[in-house]
JSON list of C-alpha atoms and ligand atoms in Angstrom, two decimals:
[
{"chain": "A", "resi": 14, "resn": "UNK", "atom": "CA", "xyz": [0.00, 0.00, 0.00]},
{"chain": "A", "resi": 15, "resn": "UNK", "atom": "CA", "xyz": [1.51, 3.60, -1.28]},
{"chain": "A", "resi": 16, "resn": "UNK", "atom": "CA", "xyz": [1.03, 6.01, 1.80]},
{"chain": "A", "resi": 17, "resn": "UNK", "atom": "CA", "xyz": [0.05, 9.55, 1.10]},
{"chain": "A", "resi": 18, "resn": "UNK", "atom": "CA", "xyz": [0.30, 12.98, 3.18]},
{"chain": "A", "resi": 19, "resn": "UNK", "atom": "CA", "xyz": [-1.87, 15.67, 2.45]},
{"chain": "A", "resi": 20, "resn": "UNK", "atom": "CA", "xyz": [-1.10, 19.16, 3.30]},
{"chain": "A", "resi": 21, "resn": "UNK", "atom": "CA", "xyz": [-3.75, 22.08, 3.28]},
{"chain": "A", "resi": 22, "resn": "UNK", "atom": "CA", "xyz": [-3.94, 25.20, 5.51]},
{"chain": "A", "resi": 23, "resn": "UNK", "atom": "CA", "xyz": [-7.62, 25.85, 5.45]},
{"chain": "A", "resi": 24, "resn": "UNK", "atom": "CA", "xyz": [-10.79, 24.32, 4.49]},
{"chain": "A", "resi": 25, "resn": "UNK", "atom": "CA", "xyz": [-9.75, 21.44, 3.17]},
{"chain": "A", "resi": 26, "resn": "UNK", "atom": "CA", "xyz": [-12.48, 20.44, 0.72]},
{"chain": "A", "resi": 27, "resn": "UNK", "atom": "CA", "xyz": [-9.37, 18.99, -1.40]},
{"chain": "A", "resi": 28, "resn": "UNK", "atom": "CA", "xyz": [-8.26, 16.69, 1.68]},
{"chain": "A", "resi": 29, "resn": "UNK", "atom": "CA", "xyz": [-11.41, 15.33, 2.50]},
{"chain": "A", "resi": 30, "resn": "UNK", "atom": "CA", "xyz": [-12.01, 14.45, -1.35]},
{"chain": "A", "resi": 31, "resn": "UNK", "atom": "CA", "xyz": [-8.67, 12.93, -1.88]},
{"chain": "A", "resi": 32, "resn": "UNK", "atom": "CA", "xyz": [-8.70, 11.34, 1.63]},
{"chain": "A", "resi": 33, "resn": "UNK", "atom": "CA", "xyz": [-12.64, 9.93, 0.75]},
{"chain": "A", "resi": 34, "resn": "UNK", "atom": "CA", "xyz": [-11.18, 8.54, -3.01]},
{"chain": "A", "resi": 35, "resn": "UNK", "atom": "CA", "xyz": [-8.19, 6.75, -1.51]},
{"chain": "A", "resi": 36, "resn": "UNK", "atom": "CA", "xyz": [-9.42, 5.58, 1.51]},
{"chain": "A", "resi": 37, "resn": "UNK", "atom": "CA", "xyz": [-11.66, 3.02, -0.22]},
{"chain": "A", "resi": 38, "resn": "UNK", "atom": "CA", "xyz": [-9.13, 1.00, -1.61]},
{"chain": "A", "resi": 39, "resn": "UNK", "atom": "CA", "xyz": [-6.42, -0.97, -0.77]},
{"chain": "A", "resi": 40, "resn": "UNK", "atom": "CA", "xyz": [-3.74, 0.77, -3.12]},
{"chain": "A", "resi": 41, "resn": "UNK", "atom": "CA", "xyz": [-2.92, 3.68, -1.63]},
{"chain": "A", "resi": 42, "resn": "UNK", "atom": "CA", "xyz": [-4.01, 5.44, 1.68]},
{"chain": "A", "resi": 43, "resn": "UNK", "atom": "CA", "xyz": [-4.49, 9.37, 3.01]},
{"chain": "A", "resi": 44, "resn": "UNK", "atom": "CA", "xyz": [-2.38, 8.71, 6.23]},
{"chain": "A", "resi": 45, "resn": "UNK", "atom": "CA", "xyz": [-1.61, 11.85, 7.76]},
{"chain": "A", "resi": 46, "resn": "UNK", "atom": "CA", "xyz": [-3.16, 15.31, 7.07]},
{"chain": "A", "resi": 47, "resn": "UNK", "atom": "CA", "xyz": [-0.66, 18.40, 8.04]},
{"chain": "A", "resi": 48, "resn": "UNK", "atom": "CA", "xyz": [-1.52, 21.75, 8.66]},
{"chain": "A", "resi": 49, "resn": "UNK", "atom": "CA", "xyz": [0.02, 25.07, 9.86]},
{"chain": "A", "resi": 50, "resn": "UNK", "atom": "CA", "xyz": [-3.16, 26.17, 11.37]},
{"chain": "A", "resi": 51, "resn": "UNK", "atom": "CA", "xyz": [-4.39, 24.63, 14.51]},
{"chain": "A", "resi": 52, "resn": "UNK", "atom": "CA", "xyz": [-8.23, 26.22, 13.71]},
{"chain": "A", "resi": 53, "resn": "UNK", "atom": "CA", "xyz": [-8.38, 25.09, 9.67]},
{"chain": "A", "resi": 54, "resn": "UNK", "atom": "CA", "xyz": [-11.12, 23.50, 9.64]},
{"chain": "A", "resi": 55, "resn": "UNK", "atom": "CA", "xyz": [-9.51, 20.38, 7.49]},
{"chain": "A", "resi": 56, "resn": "UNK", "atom": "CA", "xyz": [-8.79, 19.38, 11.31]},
{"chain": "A", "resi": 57, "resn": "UNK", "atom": "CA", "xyz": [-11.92, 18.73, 12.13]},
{"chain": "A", "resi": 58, "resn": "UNK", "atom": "CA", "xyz": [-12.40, 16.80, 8.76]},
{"chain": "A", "resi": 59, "resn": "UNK", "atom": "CA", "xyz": [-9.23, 14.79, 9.58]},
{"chain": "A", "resi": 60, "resn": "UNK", "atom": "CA", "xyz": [-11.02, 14.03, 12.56]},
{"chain": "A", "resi": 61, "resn": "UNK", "atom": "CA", "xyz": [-14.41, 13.06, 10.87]},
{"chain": "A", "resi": 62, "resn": "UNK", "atom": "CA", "xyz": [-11.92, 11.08, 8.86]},
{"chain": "A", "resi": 63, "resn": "UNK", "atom": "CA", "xyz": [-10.41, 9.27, 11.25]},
{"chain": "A", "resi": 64, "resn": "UNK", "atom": "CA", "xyz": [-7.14, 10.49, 9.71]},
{"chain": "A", "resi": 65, "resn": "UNK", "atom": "CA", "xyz": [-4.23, 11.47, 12.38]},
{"chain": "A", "resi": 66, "resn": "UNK", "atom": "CA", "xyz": [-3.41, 15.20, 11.64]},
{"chain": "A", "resi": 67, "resn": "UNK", "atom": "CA", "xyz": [-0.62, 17.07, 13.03]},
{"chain": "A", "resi": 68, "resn": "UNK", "atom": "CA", "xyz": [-0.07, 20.83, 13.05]},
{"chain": "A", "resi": 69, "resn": "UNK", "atom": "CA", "xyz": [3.00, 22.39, 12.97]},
{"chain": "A", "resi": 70, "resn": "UNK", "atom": "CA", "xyz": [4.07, 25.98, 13.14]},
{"chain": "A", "resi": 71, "resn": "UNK", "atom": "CA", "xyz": [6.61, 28.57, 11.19]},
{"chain": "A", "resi": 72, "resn": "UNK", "atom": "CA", "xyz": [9.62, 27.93, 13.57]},
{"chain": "A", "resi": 73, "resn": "UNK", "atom": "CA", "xyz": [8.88, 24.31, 13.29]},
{"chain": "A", "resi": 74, "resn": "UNK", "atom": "CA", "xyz": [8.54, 24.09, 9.64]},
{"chain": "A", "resi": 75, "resn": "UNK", "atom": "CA", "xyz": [11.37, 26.30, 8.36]},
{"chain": "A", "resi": 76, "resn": "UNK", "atom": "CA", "xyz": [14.24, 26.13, 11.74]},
{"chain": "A", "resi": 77, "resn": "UNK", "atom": "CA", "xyz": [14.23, 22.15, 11.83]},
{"chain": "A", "resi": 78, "resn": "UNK", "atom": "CA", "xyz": [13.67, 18.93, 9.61]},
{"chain": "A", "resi": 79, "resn": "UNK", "atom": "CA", "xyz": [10.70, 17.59, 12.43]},
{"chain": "A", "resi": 80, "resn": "UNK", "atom": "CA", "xyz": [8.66, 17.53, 9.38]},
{"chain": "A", "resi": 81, "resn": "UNK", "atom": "CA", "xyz": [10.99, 16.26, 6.60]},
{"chain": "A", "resi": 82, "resn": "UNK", "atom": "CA", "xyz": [12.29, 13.73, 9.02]},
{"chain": "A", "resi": 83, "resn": "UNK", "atom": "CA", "xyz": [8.26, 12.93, 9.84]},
{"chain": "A", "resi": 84, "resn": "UNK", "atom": "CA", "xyz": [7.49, 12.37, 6.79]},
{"chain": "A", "resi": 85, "resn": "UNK", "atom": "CA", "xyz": [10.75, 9.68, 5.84]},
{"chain": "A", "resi": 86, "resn": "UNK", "atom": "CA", "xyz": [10.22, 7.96, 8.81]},
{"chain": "A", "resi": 87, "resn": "UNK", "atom": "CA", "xyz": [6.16, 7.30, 7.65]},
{"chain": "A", "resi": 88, "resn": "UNK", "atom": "CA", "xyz": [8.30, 5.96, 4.67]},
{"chain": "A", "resi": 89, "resn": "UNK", "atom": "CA", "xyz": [5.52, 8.52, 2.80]},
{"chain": "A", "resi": 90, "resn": "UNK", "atom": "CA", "xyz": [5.55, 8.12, -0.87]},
{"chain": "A", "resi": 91, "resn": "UNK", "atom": "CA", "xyz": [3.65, 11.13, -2.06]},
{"chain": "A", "resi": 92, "resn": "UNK", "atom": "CA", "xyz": [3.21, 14.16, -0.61]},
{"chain": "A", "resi": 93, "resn": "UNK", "atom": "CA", "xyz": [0.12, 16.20, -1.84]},
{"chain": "A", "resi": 94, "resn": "UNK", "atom": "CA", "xyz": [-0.56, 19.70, -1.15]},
{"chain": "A", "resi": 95, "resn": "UNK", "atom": "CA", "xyz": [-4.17, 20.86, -1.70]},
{"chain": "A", "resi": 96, "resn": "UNK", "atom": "CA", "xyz": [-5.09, 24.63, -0.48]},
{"chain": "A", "resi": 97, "resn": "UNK", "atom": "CA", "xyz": [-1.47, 24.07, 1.31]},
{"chain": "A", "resi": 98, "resn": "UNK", "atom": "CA", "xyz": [0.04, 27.79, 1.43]},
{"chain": "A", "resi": 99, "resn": "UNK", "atom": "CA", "xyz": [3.43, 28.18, 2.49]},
{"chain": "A", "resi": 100, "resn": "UNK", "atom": "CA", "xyz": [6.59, 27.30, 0.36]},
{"chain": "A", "resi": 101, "resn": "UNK", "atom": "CA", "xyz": [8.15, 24.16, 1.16]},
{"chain": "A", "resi": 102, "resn": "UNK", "atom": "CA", "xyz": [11.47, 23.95, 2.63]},
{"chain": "A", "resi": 103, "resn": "UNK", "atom": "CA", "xyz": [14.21, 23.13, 0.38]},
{"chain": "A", "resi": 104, "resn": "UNK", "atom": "CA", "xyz": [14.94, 19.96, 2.91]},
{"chain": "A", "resi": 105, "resn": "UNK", "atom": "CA", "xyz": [11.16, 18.63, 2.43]},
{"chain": "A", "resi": 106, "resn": "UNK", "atom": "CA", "xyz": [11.85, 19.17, -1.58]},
{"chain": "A", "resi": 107, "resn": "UNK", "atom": "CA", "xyz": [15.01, 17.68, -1.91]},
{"chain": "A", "resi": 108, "resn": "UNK", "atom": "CA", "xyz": [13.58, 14.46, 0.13]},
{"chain": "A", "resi": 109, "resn": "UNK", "atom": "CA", "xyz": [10.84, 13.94, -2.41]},
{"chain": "A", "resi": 110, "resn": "UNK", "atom": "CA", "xyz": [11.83, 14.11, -5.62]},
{"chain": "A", "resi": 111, "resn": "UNK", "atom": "CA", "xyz": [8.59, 14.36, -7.91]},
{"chain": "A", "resi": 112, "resn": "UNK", "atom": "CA", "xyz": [6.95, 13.16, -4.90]},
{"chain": "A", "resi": 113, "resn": "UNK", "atom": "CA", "xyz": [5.44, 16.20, -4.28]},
{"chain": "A", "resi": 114, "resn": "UNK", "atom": "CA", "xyz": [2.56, 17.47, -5.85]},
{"chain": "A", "resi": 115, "resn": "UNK", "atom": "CA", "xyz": [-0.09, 20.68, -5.87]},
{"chain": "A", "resi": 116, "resn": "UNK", "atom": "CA", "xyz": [-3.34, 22.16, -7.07]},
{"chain": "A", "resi": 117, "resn": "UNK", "atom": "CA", "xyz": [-3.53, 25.52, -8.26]},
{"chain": "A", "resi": 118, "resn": "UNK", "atom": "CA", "xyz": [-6.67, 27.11, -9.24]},
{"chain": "A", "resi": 119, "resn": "UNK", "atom": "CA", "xyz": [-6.14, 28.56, -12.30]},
{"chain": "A", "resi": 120, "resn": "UNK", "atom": "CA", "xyz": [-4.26, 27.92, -15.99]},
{"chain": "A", "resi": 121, "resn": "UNK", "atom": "CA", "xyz": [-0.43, 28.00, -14.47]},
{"chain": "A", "resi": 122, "resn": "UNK", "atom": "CA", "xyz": [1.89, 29.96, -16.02]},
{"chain": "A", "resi": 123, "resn": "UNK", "atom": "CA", "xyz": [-0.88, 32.60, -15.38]},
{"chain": "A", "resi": 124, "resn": "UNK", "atom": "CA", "xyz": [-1.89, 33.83, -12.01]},
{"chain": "A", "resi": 125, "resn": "UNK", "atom": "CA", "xyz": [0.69, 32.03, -9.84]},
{"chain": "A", "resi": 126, "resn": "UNK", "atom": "CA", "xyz": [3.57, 33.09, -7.11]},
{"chain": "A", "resi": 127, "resn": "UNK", "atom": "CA", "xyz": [3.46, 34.33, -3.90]},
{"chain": "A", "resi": 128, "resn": "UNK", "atom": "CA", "xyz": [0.19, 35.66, -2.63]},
{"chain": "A", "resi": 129, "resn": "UNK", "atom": "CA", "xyz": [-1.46, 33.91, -5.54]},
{"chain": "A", "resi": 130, "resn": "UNK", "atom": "CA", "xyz": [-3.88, 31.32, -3.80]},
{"chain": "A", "resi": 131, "resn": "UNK", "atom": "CA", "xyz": [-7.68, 30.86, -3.18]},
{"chain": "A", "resi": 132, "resn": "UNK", "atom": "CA", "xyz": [-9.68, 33.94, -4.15]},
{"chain": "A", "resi": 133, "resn": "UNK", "atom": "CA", "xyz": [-7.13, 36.36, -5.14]},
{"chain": "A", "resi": 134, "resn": "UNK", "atom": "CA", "xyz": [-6.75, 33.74, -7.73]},
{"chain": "A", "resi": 135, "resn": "UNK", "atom": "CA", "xyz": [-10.61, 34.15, -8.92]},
{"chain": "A", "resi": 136, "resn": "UNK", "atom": "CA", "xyz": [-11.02, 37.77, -8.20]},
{"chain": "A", "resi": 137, "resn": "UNK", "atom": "CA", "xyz": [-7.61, 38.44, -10.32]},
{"chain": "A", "resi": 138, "resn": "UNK", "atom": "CA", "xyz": [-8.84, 36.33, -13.11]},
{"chain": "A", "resi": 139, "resn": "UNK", "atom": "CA", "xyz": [-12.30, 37.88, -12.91]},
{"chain": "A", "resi": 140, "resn": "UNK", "atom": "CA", "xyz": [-11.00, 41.23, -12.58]},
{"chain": "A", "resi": 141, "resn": "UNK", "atom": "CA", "xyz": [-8.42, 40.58, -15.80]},
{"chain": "A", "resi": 142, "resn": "UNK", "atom": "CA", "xyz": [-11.13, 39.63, -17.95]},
{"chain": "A", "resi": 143, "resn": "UNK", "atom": "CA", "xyz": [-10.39, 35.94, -18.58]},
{"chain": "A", "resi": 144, "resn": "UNK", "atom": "CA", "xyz": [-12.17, 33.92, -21.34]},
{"chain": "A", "resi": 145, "resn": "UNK", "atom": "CA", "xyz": [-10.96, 30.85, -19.57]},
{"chain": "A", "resi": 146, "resn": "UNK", "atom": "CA", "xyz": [-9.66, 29.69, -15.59]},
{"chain": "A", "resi": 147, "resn": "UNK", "atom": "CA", "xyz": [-9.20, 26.15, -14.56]},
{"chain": "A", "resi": 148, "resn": "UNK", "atom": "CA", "xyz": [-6.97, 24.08, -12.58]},
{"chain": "A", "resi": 149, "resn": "UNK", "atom": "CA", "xyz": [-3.02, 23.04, -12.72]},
{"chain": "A", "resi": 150, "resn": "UNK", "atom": "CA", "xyz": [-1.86, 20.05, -10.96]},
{"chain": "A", "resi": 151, "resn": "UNK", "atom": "CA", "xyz": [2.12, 19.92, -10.68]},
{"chain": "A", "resi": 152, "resn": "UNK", "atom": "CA", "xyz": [4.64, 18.59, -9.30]},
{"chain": "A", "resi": 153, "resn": "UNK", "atom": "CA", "xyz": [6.59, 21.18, -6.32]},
{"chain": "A", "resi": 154, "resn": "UNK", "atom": "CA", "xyz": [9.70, 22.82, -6.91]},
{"chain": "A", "resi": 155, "resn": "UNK", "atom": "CA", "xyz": [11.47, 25.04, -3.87]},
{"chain": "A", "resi": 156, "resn": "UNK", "atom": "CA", "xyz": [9.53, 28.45, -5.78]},
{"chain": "A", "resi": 157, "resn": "UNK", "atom": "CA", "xyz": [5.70, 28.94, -5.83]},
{"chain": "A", "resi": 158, "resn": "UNK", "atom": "CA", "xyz": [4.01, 27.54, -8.79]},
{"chain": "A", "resi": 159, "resn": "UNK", "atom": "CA", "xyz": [6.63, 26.71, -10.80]},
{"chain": "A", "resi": 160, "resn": "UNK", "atom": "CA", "xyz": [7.48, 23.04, -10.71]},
{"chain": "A", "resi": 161, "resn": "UNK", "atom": "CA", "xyz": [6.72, 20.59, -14.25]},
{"chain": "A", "resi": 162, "resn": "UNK", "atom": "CA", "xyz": [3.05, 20.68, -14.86]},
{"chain": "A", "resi": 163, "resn": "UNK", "atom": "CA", "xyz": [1.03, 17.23, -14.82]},
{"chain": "A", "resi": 164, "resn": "UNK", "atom": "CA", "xyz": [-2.56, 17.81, -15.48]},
{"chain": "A", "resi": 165, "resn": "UNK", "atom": "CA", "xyz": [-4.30, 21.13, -16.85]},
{"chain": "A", "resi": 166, "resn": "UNK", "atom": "CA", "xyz": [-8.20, 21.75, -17.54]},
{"chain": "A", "resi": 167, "resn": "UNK", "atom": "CA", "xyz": [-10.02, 24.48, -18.43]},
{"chain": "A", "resi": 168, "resn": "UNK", "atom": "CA", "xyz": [-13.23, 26.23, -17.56]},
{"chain": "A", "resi": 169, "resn": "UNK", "atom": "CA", "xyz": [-14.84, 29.07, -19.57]},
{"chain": "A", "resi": 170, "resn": "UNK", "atom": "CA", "xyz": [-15.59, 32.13, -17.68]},
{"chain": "A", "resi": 171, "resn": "UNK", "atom": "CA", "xyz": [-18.61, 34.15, -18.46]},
{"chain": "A", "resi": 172, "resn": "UNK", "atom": "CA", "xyz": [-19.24, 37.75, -18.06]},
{"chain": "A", "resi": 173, "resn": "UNK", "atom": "CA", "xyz": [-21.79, 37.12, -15.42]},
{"chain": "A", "resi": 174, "resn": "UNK", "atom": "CA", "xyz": [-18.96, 35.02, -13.18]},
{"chain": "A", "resi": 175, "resn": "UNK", "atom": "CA", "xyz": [-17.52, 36.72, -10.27]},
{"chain": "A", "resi": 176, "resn": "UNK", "atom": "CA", "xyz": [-14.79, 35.77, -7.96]},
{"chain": "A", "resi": 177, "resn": "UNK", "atom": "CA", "xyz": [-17.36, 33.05, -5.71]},
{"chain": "A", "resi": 178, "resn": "UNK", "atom": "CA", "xyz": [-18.90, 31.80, -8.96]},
{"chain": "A", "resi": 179, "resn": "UNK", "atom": "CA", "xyz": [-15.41, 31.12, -10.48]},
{"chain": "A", "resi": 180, "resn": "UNK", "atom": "CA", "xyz": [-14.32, 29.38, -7.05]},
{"chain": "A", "resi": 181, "resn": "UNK", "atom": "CA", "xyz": [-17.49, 27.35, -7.02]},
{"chain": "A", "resi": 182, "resn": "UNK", "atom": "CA", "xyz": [-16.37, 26.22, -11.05]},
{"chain": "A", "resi": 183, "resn": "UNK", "atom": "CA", "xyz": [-13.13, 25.37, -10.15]},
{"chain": "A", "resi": 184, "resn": "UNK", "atom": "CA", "xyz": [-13.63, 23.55, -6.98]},
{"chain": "A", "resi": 185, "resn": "UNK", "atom": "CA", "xyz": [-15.84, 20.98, -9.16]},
{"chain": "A", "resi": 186, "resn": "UNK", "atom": "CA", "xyz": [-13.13, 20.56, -11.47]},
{"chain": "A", "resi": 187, "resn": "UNK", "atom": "CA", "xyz": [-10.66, 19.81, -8.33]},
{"chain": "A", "resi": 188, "resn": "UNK", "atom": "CA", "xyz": [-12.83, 17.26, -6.95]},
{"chain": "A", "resi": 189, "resn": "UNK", "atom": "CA", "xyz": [-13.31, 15.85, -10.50]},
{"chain": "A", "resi": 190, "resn": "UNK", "atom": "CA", "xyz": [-10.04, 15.44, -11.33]},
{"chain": "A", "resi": 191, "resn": "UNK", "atom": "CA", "xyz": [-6.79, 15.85, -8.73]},
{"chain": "A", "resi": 192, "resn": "UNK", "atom": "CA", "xyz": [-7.67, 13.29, -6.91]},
{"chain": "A", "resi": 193, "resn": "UNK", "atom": "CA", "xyz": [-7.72, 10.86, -10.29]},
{"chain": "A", "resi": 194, "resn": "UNK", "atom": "CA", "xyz": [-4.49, 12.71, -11.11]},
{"chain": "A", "resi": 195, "resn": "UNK", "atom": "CA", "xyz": [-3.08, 11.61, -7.93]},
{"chain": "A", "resi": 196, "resn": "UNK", "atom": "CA", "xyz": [-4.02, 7.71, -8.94]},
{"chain": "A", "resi": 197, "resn": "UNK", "atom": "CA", "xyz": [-2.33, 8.49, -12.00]},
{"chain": "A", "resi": 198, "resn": "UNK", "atom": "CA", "xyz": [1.29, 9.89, -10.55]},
{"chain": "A", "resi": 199, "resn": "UNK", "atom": "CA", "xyz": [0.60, 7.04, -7.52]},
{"chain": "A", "resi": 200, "resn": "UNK", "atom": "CA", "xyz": [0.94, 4.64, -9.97]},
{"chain": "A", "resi": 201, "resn": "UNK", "atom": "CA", "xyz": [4.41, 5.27, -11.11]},
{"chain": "A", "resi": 202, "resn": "UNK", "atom": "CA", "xyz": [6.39, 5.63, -7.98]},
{"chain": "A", "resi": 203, "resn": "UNK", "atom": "CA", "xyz": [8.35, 2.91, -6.51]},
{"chain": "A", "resi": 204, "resn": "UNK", "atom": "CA", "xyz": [7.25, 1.04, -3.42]},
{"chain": "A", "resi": 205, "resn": "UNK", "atom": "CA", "xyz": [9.40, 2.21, -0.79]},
{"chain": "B", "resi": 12, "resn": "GAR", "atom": "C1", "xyz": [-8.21, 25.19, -3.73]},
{"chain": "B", "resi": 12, "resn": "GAR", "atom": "O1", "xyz": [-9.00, 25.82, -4.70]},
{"chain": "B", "resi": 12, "resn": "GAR", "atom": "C2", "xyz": [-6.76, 25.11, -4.20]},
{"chain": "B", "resi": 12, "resn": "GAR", "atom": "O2", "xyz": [-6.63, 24.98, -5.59]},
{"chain": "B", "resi": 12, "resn": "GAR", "atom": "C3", "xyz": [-6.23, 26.44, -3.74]},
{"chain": "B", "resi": 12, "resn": "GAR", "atom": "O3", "xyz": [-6.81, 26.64, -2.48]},
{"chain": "B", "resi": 12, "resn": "GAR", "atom": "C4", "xyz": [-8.11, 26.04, -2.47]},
{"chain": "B", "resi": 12, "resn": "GAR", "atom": "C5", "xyz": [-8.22, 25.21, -1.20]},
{"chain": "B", "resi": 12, "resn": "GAR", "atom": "O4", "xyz": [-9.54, 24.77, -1.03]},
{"chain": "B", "resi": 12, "resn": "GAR", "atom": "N1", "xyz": [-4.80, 26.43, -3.69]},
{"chain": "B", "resi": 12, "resn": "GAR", "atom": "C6", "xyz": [-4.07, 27.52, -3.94]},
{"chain": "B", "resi": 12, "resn": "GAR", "atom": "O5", "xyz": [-4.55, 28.60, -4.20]},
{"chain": "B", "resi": 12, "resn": "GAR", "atom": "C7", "xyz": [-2.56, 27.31, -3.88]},
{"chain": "B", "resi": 12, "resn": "GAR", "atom": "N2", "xyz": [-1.87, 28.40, -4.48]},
{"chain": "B", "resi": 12, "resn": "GAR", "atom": "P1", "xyz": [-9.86, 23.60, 0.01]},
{"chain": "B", "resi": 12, "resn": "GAR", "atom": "O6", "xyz": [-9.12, 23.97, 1.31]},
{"chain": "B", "resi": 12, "resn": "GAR", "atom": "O7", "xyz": [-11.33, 23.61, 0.20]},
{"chain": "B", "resi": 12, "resn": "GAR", "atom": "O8", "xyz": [-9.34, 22.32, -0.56]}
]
């Protein structure tokens, strides 16, 4: 069995979804869920789960390798970020080679990098007139947004669409399809 860890700072619609399609089966599991917010209320979802979560903070994350070393001792072999906001530690990247993979809500190149997540996403496509959003699902480099895309799809966006309406879109495409994608990239790693 492949063992996954999710990441995800808020909500954590994503986790729940990926945790629910995984969780199922027998070929891979959602083991841990991590989160840098103690209130986010994928805790209490992890708890509905039944999935261990564990919350760690800024000095935690960035001073030491606790997490890193977490995470190789779990013998994890794919780490997913969904609605997961901070950059990763070069540490955590360098220990998962293309092991490591997020969801961005919209068409990456476009509207990515720091400060680029959730609805300043929608409300800066919205607001640049955008014929088209959707989601990216890549794999995570040590700089926001810019690691080898897997899996694009597109959504139009109409004139009538405003920042919630957009989110609303894209969130049915996440569900749809990362965690599918995640099957998909599963698939081709290594047992550990
Ligand atoms: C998702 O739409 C995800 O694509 C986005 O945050 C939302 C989290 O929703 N991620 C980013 O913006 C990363 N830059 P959720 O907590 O309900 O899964």
């Amino acid at each position: 069995m492949k063992k996954i860890a999710v990441f995800a700072s808020g909500n954590g619609s994503n986790a729940q979804a990926i945790a629910e399609h995984f969780n199922q089966g027998n070929d891979a599991r959602v083991i841990v869920i991590l989160s840098n917010r103690k209130d986010a209320f994928v805790i209490q979802r992890a708890a509905d789960l039944a999935i261990p979560a564990i919350v760690f903070n800024r000095s935690e994350f960035y001073d030491t390798d606790n997490i890193t070393n977490y995470l190789i001792d779990e013998k994890i072999d794919l780490v997913v970020l969904a609605g997961f906001l901070w950059l990763l530690p070069s540490s955590l990247v360098k220990a998962f080679p293309n092991r490591i993979v997020n969801i961005h809500p919209a068409l990456l190149p476009k509207f990515g990098g720091k400060g680029m997540y959730g609805h300043f996403v929608h409300e800066a496509v919205v607001a640049a007139g955008e014929a088209q959003s959707g989601i990216t699902i890549h794999y995570v480099n040590e700089h926001y947004d810019e690691g080898q895309i897997i899996f694009q799809v597109h959504c139009n966006v109409d004139h009538s669409d405003t920042a919630d309406s957009l989110a609303a879109k894209i969130h049915e495409l996440e569900y749809a399809h990362f965690p599918r994608v995640i099957d998909e990239v599963i698939k081709t790693i290594d047992p550990t």
